[in-house]
Amino acid sequence: MNEPTFATRITRWYEQNARDLPWRVPGVGAWPILVSEVMLQQTPVVRVLPAWHAWLRRWPTPAALAADTPAEAIRMWGRLGYPRRAVRLRDCAVAIVQRHGGEVPEKLDQLLALPGVGTYTARAVAAFAYGQRHPVVDTNVRRVVSRAIAGQPDAGPTTRPSDLVACEELLPVEPAAAALASAAFMELGALVCTARSPRCPACPVESVCAWRASGRAAPAGPTRRPQRYAGTDRQVRGLLLGVLRDATGPVPHQRLDQVWHDDVQRSRALAGLVTDGLVEPVGEDAFRLIGDGPTAHPAR
């Protein structure tokens, strides 16, 4: 009897162990899947779940979001982190309405042409929403393939074209099976083949893993540590954005001055929010969320 393929082993494991996540429900639709993929970038599932549900209750279609303001998208994003994603998702919704009649496109090149949709997100939507055969490669997938196939403990900080090729070679030929395998690779990296504490005895490909066979050598380079948050410009940006998000109109500069003690850092953070298209000045001495003008929808 032939040995099961690499993808088959992981897919069988996935069918028994995958997390029950709402964007994986059959027939959920391409828009909810696209929203989930944008939200999940650099954000844990546990934080995304309530935000995803709330977002889709308010904007169940791209047209619903496109008809609202960027300011409301930022408000609804709340404290999910990296709020530029909210603006990009709203820009994406506008493009979907204008170019595709309000339906998330199926073709990869059309997905890649949408604002804020990169290589990973486009392939994820094509695979998970439309059952197409594309390598869907995130940090988790790269780690699984790097360890099990190449015998290396770490795949490096960024996705390279060679990562897409290596992953695609492992996918089944049949598109639906390939899409399922892509989800399975990702789940294995998230739950078992983790960066810091891999659970090798629970891994479905332990017996064929090149890294395991080599004795699980440690990475050759320095270990990547979580980014510091306290006291950084990112924290100050979050504090400023929180005040503006909760406001019902323009916020005087004097009120924003109370957010952080360091004048230079606070000014730099505020300028960054303006440059990033999240905040705009009103007159000479006030600020508001982008597009939060007189015709903006009231906060809900």
mmCIF file of C-alpha atoms in Angstrom:
data_model
loop_
_atom_site.group_PDB
_atom_site.id
_atom_site.type_symbol
_atom_site.label_atom_id
_atom_site.label_comp_id
_atom_site.label_asym_id
_atom_site.label_seq_id
_atom_site.Cartn_x
_atom_site.Cartn_y
_atom_site.Cartn_z
ATOM 1 C CA MET A 1 0.000 0.000 0.000
ATOM 2 C CA ASN A 2 1.304 3.449 -0.914
ATOM 3 C CA GLU A 3 2.296 5.744 1.927
ATOM 4 C CA PRO A 4 0.014 8.789 2.316
ATOM 5 C CA THR A 5 1.426 11.983 0.891
ATOM 6 C CA PHE A 6 2.612 14.866 3.041
ATOM 7 C CA ALA A 7 -0.565 16.816 2.279
ATOM 8 C CA THR A 8 -2.790 13.808 2.976
ATOM 9 C CA ARG A 9 -1.277 13.261 6.413
ATOM 10 C CA ILE A 10 -1.832 16.857 7.434
ATOM 11 C CA THR A 11 -5.295 17.070 5.896
ATOM 12 C CA ARG A 12 -6.447 13.999 7.831
ATOM 13 C CA TRP A 13 -5.110 15.573 11.017
ATOM 14 C CA TYR A 14 -6.883 18.846 10.168
ATOM 15 C CA GLU A 15 -10.231 17.146 9.661
ATOM 16 C CA GLN A 16 -10.027 15.841 13.231
ATOM 17 C CA ASN A 17 -8.363 18.772 14.971
ATOM 18 C CA ALA A 18 -9.197 22.039 13.190
ATOM 19 C CA ARG A 19 -10.559 24.843 15.311
ATOM 20 C CA ASP A 20 -14.261 25.617 14.841
ATOM 21 C CA LEU A 21 -13.988 29.121 13.367
ATOM 22 C CA PRO A 22 -16.940 30.965 11.808
ATOM 23 C CA TRP A 23 -15.138 31.952 8.608
ATOM 24 C CA ARG A 24 -14.534 28.235 7.925
ATOM 25 C CA VAL A 25 -18.231 27.360 7.875
ATOM 26 C CA PRO A 26 -19.138 26.011 4.400
ATOM 27 C CA GLY A 27 -20.850 28.649 2.298
ATOM 28 C CA VAL A 28 -19.920 31.544 4.555
ATOM 29 C CA GLY A 29 -19.009 33.602 1.499
ATOM 30 C CA ALA A 30 -16.015 35.406 0.090
ATOM 31 C CA TRP A 31 -16.598 38.752 1.850
ATOM 32 C CA PRO A 32 -16.560 37.315 5.395
ATOM 33 C CA ILE A 33 -13.454 35.314 4.477
ATOM 34 C CA LEU A 34 -11.730 38.421 3.099
ATOM 35 C CA VAL A 35 -12.586 40.361 6.265
ATOM 36 C CA SER A 36 -11.200 37.550 8.431
ATOM 37 C CA GLU A 37 -7.948 37.396 6.492
ATOM 38 C CA VAL A 38 -7.370 41.143 6.841
ATOM 39 C CA MET A 39 -8.175 41.082 10.549
ATOM 40 C CA LEU A 40 -5.994 38.058 11.251
ATOM 41 C CA GLN A 41 -2.853 39.762 9.970
ATOM 42 C CA GLN A 42 -0.582 40.112 13.034
ATOM 43 C CA THR A 43 -3.586 39.609 15.338
ATOM 44 C CA PRO A 44 -4.535 36.501 17.370
ATOM 45 C CA VAL A 45 -7.763 34.653 16.612
ATOM 46 C CA VAL A 46 -9.151 35.281 20.103
ATOM 47 C CA ARG A 47 -9.101 39.047 19.484
ATOM 48 C CA VAL A 48 -10.391 38.799 15.936
ATOM 49 C CA LEU A 49 -13.496 36.723 16.681
ATOM 50 C CA PRO A 50 -15.633 39.428 18.383
ATOM 51 C CA ALA A 51 -14.414 42.110 15.970
ATOM 52 C CA TRP A 52 -15.241 39.934 12.947
ATOM 53 C CA HIS A 53 -18.771 39.236 14.172
ATOM 54 C CA ALA A 54 -19.408 42.908 14.944
ATOM 55 C CA TRP A 55 -17.984 44.078 11.610
ATOM 56 C CA LEU A 56 -20.165 41.728 9.560
ATOM 57 C CA ARG A 57 -23.286 42.529 11.551
ATOM 58 C CA ARG A 58 -22.810 46.142 10.590
ATOM 59 C CA TRP A 59 -21.416 45.659 7.083
ATOM 60 C CA PRO A 60 -22.533 42.254 5.769
ATOM 61 C CA THR A 61 -21.566 43.163 2.195
ATOM 62 C CA PRO A 62 -18.831 45.214 0.517
ATOM 63 C CA ALA A 63 -21.508 47.674 -0.629
ATOM 64 C CA ALA A 64 -22.595 48.325 2.944
ATOM 65 C CA LEU A 65 -19.050 49.213 3.996
ATOM 66 C CA ALA A 66 -18.356 51.226 0.835
ATOM 67 C CA ALA A 67 -21.388 53.414 1.596
ATOM 68 C CA ASP A 68 -20.020 54.320 5.025
ATOM 69 C CA THR A 69 -17.102 56.598 5.894
ATOM 70 C CA PRO A 70 -13.458 55.763 6.568
ATOM 71 C CA ALA A 71 -13.939 57.281 10.022
ATOM 72 C CA GLU A 72 -16.645 54.744 10.867
ATOM 73 C CA ALA A 73 -14.406 51.915 9.683
ATOM 74 C CA ILE A 74 -11.694 53.143 12.047
ATOM 75 C CA ARG A 75 -14.195 53.416 14.899
ATOM 76 C CA MET A 76 -15.500 49.920 14.298
ATOM 77 C CA TRP A 77 -11.965 48.571 14.171
ATOM 78 C CA GLY A 78 -11.633 49.618 17.801
ATOM 79 C CA ARG A 79 -8.483 48.372 19.506
ATOM 80 C CA LEU A 80 -7.798 45.516 17.117
ATOM 81 C CA GLY A 81 -4.443 47.096 16.237
ATOM 82 C CA TYR A 82 -2.839 48.357 13.029
ATOM 83 C CA PRO A 83 -5.887 50.534 12.176
ATOM 84 C CA ARG A 84 -4.698 51.280 8.649
ATOM 85 C CA ARG A 85 -6.144 47.863 7.858
ATOM 86 C CA ALA A 86 -9.621 49.292 8.505
ATOM 87 C CA VAL A 87 -9.122 52.048 5.939
ATOM 88 C CA ARG A 88 -7.621 49.635 3.419
ATOM 89 C CA LEU A 89 -10.532 47.237 3.896
ATOM 90 C CA ARG A 90 -12.986 50.049 3.279
ATOM 91 C CA ASP A 91 -11.007 51.110 0.154
ATOM 92 C CA CYS A 92 -11.138 47.484 -0.943
ATOM 93 C CA ALA A 93 -14.921 47.435 -0.507
ATOM 94 C CA VAL A 94 -15.255 50.576 -2.635
ATOM 95 C CA ALA A 95 -13.167 48.967 -5.395
ATOM 96 C CA ILE A 96 -15.225 45.761 -5.241
ATOM 97 C CA VAL A 97 -18.407 47.790 -5.729
ATOM 98 C CA GLN A 98 -16.971 49.915 -8.538
ATOM 99 C CA ARG A 99 -15.158 47.160 -10.446
ATOM 100 C CA HIS A 100 -17.039 43.968 -9.651
ATOM 101 C CA GLY A 101 -20.634 44.907 -8.933
ATOM 102 C CA GLY A 102 -20.237 44.396 -5.188
ATOM 103 C CA GLU A 103 -19.052 40.785 -5.428
ATOM 104 C CA VAL A 104 -15.580 39.729 -4.298
ATOM 105 C CA PRO A 105 -13.866 38.598 -7.527
ATOM 106 C CA GLU A 106 -12.770 35.004 -8.055
ATOM 107 C CA LYS A 107 -9.763 35.524 -10.325
ATOM 108 C CA LEU A 108 -6.393 35.840 -8.622
ATOM 109 C CA ASP A 109 -5.231 38.772 -10.744
ATOM 110 C CA GLN A 110 -8.415 40.691 -9.906
ATOM 111 C CA LEU A 111 -7.977 39.987 -6.199
ATOM 112 C CA LEU A 112 -4.354 41.143 -6.346
ATOM 113 C CA ALA A 113 -5.482 44.400 -7.980
ATOM 114 C CA LEU A 114 -7.739 45.331 -5.053
ATOM 115 C CA PRO A 115 -6.435 48.024 -2.645
ATOM 116 C CA GLY A 116 -4.707 46.559 0.386
ATOM 117 C CA VAL A 117 -4.866 42.971 -0.884
ATOM 118 C CA GLY A 118 -1.423 41.407 -1.112
ATOM 119 C CA THR A 119 -0.018 38.094 -2.251
ATOM 120 C CA TYR A 120 -1.093 36.144 0.810
ATOM 121 C CA THR A 121 -4.603 37.591 1.169
ATOM 122 C CA ALA A 122 -5.440 37.204 -2.528
ATOM 123 C CA ARG A 123 -4.414 33.545 -2.558
ATOM 124 C CA ALA A 124 -6.187 32.879 0.732
ATOM 125 C CA VAL A 125 -9.482 34.231 -0.611
ATOM 126 C CA ALA A 126 -9.100 32.376 -3.905
ATOM 127 C CA ALA A 127 -8.412 29.115 -2.063
ATOM 128 C CA PHE A 128 -10.705 29.325 0.952
ATOM 129 C CA ALA A 129 -13.658 31.147 -0.651
ATOM 130 C CA TYR A 130 -13.524 29.703 -4.143
ATOM 131 C CA GLY A 131 -11.735 26.367 -3.687
ATOM 132 C CA GLN A 132 -8.904 27.158 -6.089
ATOM 133 C CA ARG A 133 -5.446 25.614 -6.144
ATOM 134 C CA HIS A 134 -3.003 28.269 -4.965
ATOM 135 C CA PRO A 135 -0.163 28.107 -2.427
ATOM 136 C CA VAL A 136 -1.352 30.074 0.607
ATOM 137 C CA VAL A 137 1.821 30.886 2.474
ATOM 138 C CA ASP A 138 1.952 32.683 5.806
ATOM 139 C CA THR A 139 4.487 32.455 8.640
ATOM 140 C CA ASN A 140 2.948 29.239 9.945
ATOM 141 C CA VAL A 141 3.014 27.512 6.566
ATOM 142 C CA ARG A 142 6.579 28.578 5.856
ATOM 143 C CA ARG A 143 7.673 27.171 9.208
ATOM 144 C CA VAL A 144 5.985 23.815 8.603
ATOM 145 C CA VAL A 145 7.491 23.433 5.139
ATOM 146 C CA SER A 146 10.893 24.691 6.221
ATOM 147 C CA ARG A 147 11.095 22.204 9.072
ATOM 148 C CA ALA A 148 9.432 19.145 7.602
ATOM 149 C CA ILE A 149 10.782 19.385 4.052
ATOM 150 C CA ALA A 150 14.016 21.423 4.197
ATOM 151 C CA GLY A 151 15.076 20.435 7.705
ATOM 152 C CA GLN A 152 15.546 24.063 8.714
ATOM 153 C CA PRO A 153 14.179 25.381 12.032
ATOM 154 C CA ASP A 154 13.094 28.742 10.667
ATOM 155 C CA ALA A 155 12.012 29.983 7.241
ATOM 156 C CA GLY A 156 13.235 33.550 7.718
ATOM 157 C CA PRO A 157 11.341 36.807 8.236
ATOM 158 C CA THR A 158 9.653 37.231 4.843
ATOM 159 C CA THR A 159 7.932 35.153 2.186
ATOM 160 C CA ARG A 160 10.019 34.595 -0.932
ATOM 161 C CA PRO A 161 9.001 33.267 -4.378
ATOM 162 C CA SER A 162 10.774 30.022 -3.513
ATOM 163 C CA ASP A 163 8.392 29.570 -0.556
ATOM 164 C CA LEU A 164 5.411 29.695 -2.915
ATOM 165 C CA VAL A 165 7.034 27.146 -5.210
ATOM 166 C CA ALA A 166 7.925 24.796 -2.349
ATOM 167 C CA CYS A 167 4.399 24.924 -0.962
ATOM 168 C CA GLU A 168 2.696 24.490 -4.326
ATOM 169 C CA GLU A 169 4.708 21.334 -5.007
ATOM 170 C CA LEU A 170 3.141 19.775 -1.895
ATOM 171 C CA LEU A 171 -0.469 20.529 -2.818
ATOM 172 C CA PRO A 172 -2.790 17.902 -4.310
ATOM 173 C CA VAL A 173 -3.662 18.354 -7.973
ATOM 174 C CA GLU A 174 -7.412 18.576 -7.408
ATOM 175 C CA PRO A 175 -8.304 22.212 -6.525
ATOM 176 C CA ALA A 176 -10.694 21.554 -3.623
ATOM 177 C CA ALA A 177 -8.248 19.119 -2.023
ATOM 178 C CA ALA A 178 -5.445 21.654 -2.505
ATOM 179 C CA ALA A 179 -7.497 24.403 -0.819
ATOM 180 C CA LEU A 180 -8.192 22.097 2.129
ATOM 181 C CA ALA A 181 -4.503 21.195 2.365
ATOM 182 C CA SER A 182 -3.566 24.892 2.417
ATOM 183 C CA ALA A 183 -5.844 25.433 5.399
ATOM 184 C CA ALA A 184 -4.420 22.313 7.057
ATOM 185 C CA PHE A 185 -0.787 23.430 6.646
ATOM 186 C CA MET A 186 -1.653 26.749 8.262
ATOM 187 C CA GLU A 187 -3.507 25.152 11.160
ATOM 188 C CA LEU A 188 -0.668 22.726 11.866
ATOM 189 C CA GLY A 189 1.781 25.624 12.128
ATOM 190 C CA ALA A 190 -0.557 27.558 14.397
ATOM 191 C CA LEU A 191 -1.374 24.717 16.797
ATOM 192 C CA VAL A 192 1.426 22.111 16.668
ATOM 193 C CA CYS A 193 4.507 23.202 14.719
ATOM 194 C CA THR A 194 4.754 26.447 16.647
ATOM 195 C CA ALA A 195 7.763 28.739 16.672
ATOM 196 C CA ARG A 196 8.746 28.414 20.327
ATOM 197 C CA SER A 197 7.330 25.159 21.667
ATOM 198 C CA PRO A 198 6.547 22.710 18.855
ATOM 199 C CA ARG A 199 4.573 19.637 19.922
ATOM 200 C CA CYS A 200 6.342 17.131 17.711
ATOM 201 C CA PRO A 201 4.747 13.961 19.217
ATOM 202 C CA ALA A 202 1.325 15.334 18.193
ATOM 203 C CA CYS A 203 2.412 16.138 14.634
ATOM 204 C CA PRO A 204 1.006 14.013 11.784
ATOM 205 C CA VAL A 205 4.248 14.317 9.794
ATOM 206 C CA GLU A 206 6.686 13.705 12.645
ATOM 207 C CA SER A 207 7.880 10.427 11.095
ATOM 208 C CA VAL A 208 8.810 12.139 7.828
ATOM 209 C CA CYS A 209 9.978 15.495 9.239
ATOM 210 C CA ALA A 210 13.511 16.377 8.157
ATOM 211 C CA TRP A 211 14.005 18.772 11.060
ATOM 212 C CA ARG A 212 12.913 16.157 13.589
ATOM 213 C CA ALA A 213 15.265 13.609 11.999
ATOM 214 C CA SER A 214 18.163 16.058 12.252
ATOM 215 C CA GLY A 215 17.685 16.424 16.010
ATOM 216 C CA ARG A 216 15.704 19.691 15.898
ATOM 217 C CA ALA A 217 18.653 22.018 15.441
ATOM 218 C CA ALA A 218 18.156 25.535 16.798
ATOM 219 C CA PRO A 219 18.008 28.540 14.419
ATOM 220 C CA ALA A 220 21.429 29.805 13.377
ATOM 221 C CA GLY A 221 20.517 33.485 13.690
ATOM 222 C CA PRO A 222 19.277 35.518 16.654
ATOM 223 C CA THR A 223 15.864 34.663 18.059
ATOM 224 C CA ARG A 224 13.153 37.121 17.092
ATOM 225 C CA ARG A 225 11.543 38.673 20.134
ATOM 226 C CA PRO A 226 8.085 40.259 20.396
ATOM 227 C CA GLN A 227 8.136 43.972 19.701
ATOM 228 C CA ARG A 228 8.057 46.246 22.742
ATOM 229 C CA TYR A 229 4.835 48.275 22.979
ATOM 230 C CA ALA A 230 4.930 50.339 26.170
ATOM 231 C CA GLY A 231 6.338 53.809 25.582
ATOM 232 C CA THR A 232 6.590 53.452 21.814
ATOM 233 C CA ASP A 233 5.145 55.725 19.142
ATOM 234 C CA ARG A 234 2.677 52.928 18.433
ATOM 235 C CA GLN A 235 1.289 53.218 21.949
ATOM 236 C CA VAL A 236 1.000 56.989 21.670
ATOM 237 C CA ARG A 237 -0.728 56.663 18.286
ATOM 238 C CA GLY A 238 -3.197 54.279 19.881
ATOM 239 C CA LEU A 239 -3.943 56.688 22.708
ATOM 240 C CA LEU A 240 -4.485 59.598 20.329
ATOM 241 C CA LEU A 241 -6.640 57.505 18.037
ATOM 242 C CA GLY A 242 -8.696 56.351 21.013
ATOM 243 C CA VAL A 243 -9.626 59.934 21.890
ATOM 244 C CA LEU A 244 -10.505 60.747 18.284
ATOM 245 C CA ARG A 245 -12.456 57.520 17.874
ATOM 246 C CA ASP A 246 -14.627 58.293 20.901
ATOM 247 C CA ALA A 247 -15.266 61.891 19.896
ATOM 248 C CA THR A 248 -18.426 63.074 18.142
ATOM 249 C CA GLY A 249 -16.675 65.956 16.388
ATOM 250 C CA PRO A 250 -13.277 67.589 15.940
ATOM 251 C CA VAL A 251 -10.991 67.328 18.942
ATOM 252 C CA PRO A 252 -9.039 70.439 20.000
ATOM 253 C CA HIS A 253 -5.272 70.128 19.983
ATOM 254 C CA GLN A 254 -5.277 71.046 23.674
ATOM 255 C CA ARG A 255 -7.284 67.893 24.453
ATOM 256 C CA LEU A 256 -4.839 65.728 22.521
ATOM 257 C CA ASP A 257 -1.952 67.302 24.409
ATOM 258 C CA GLN A 258 -3.250 65.619 27.560
ATOM 259 C CA VAL A 259 -2.824 62.124 26.087
ATOM 260 C CA TRP A 260 0.955 61.874 26.440
ATOM 261 C CA HIS A 261 3.570 63.760 28.421
ATOM 262 C CA ASP A 262 6.334 63.885 25.794
ATOM 263 C CA ASP A 263 5.553 66.775 23.423
ATOM 264 C CA VAL A 264 7.991 65.665 20.731
ATOM 265 C CA GLN A 265 6.826 62.052 20.691
ATOM 266 C CA ARG A 266 3.167 63.036 20.801
ATOM 267 C CA SER A 267 3.582 65.447 17.885
ATOM 268 C CA ARG A 268 5.453 62.805 15.909
ATOM 269 C CA ALA A 269 2.740 60.222 16.568
ATOM 270 C CA LEU A 270 -0.024 62.631 15.560
ATOM 271 C CA ALA A 271 1.811 63.583 12.385
ATOM 272 C CA GLY A 272 2.175 59.895 11.580
ATOM 273 C CA LEU A 273 -1.572 59.365 11.914
ATOM 274 C CA VAL A 274 -2.162 62.208 9.473
ATOM 275 C CA THR A 275 0.420 60.885 7.019
ATOM 276 C CA ASP A 276 -1.115 57.412 7.189
ATOM 277 C CA GLY A 277 -4.536 58.750 6.240
ATOM 278 C CA LEU A 278 -6.190 57.958 9.557
ATOM 279 C CA VAL A 279 -6.585 61.501 10.904
ATOM 280 C CA GLU A 280 -7.046 64.909 9.314
ATOM 281 C CA PRO A 281 -6.651 68.466 10.645
ATOM 282 C CA VAL A 282 -9.719 70.676 11.025
ATOM 283 C CA GLY A 283 -8.905 74.359 10.861
ATOM 284 C CA GLU A 284 -5.756 75.401 12.644
ATOM 285 C CA ASP A 285 -6.146 73.725 16.007
ATOM 286 C CA ALA A 286 -8.258 70.546 15.863
ATOM 287 C CA PHE A 287 -8.225 67.044 14.422
ATOM 288 C CA ARG A 288 -10.733 64.338 13.543
ATOM 289 C CA LEU A 289 -10.802 60.872 12.023
ATOM 290 C CA ILE A 290 -10.395 60.911 8.249
ATOM 291 C CA GLY A 291 -13.669 61.662 6.463
ATOM 292 C CA ASP A 292 -15.523 62.308 9.715
ATOM 293 C CA GLY A 293 -17.144 65.460 8.421
ATOM 294 C CA PRO A 294 -20.649 66.923 8.741
ATOM 295 C CA THR A 295 -22.113 64.244 6.468
ATOM 296 C CA ALA A 296 -20.482 61.368 8.327
ATOM 297 C CA HIS A 297 -22.675 58.714 9.850
ATOM 298 C CA PRO A 298 -23.022 59.017 13.638
ATOM 299 C CA ALA A 299 -21.145 56.536 15.787
ATOM 300 C CA ARG A 300 -23.199 53.482 16.619
#
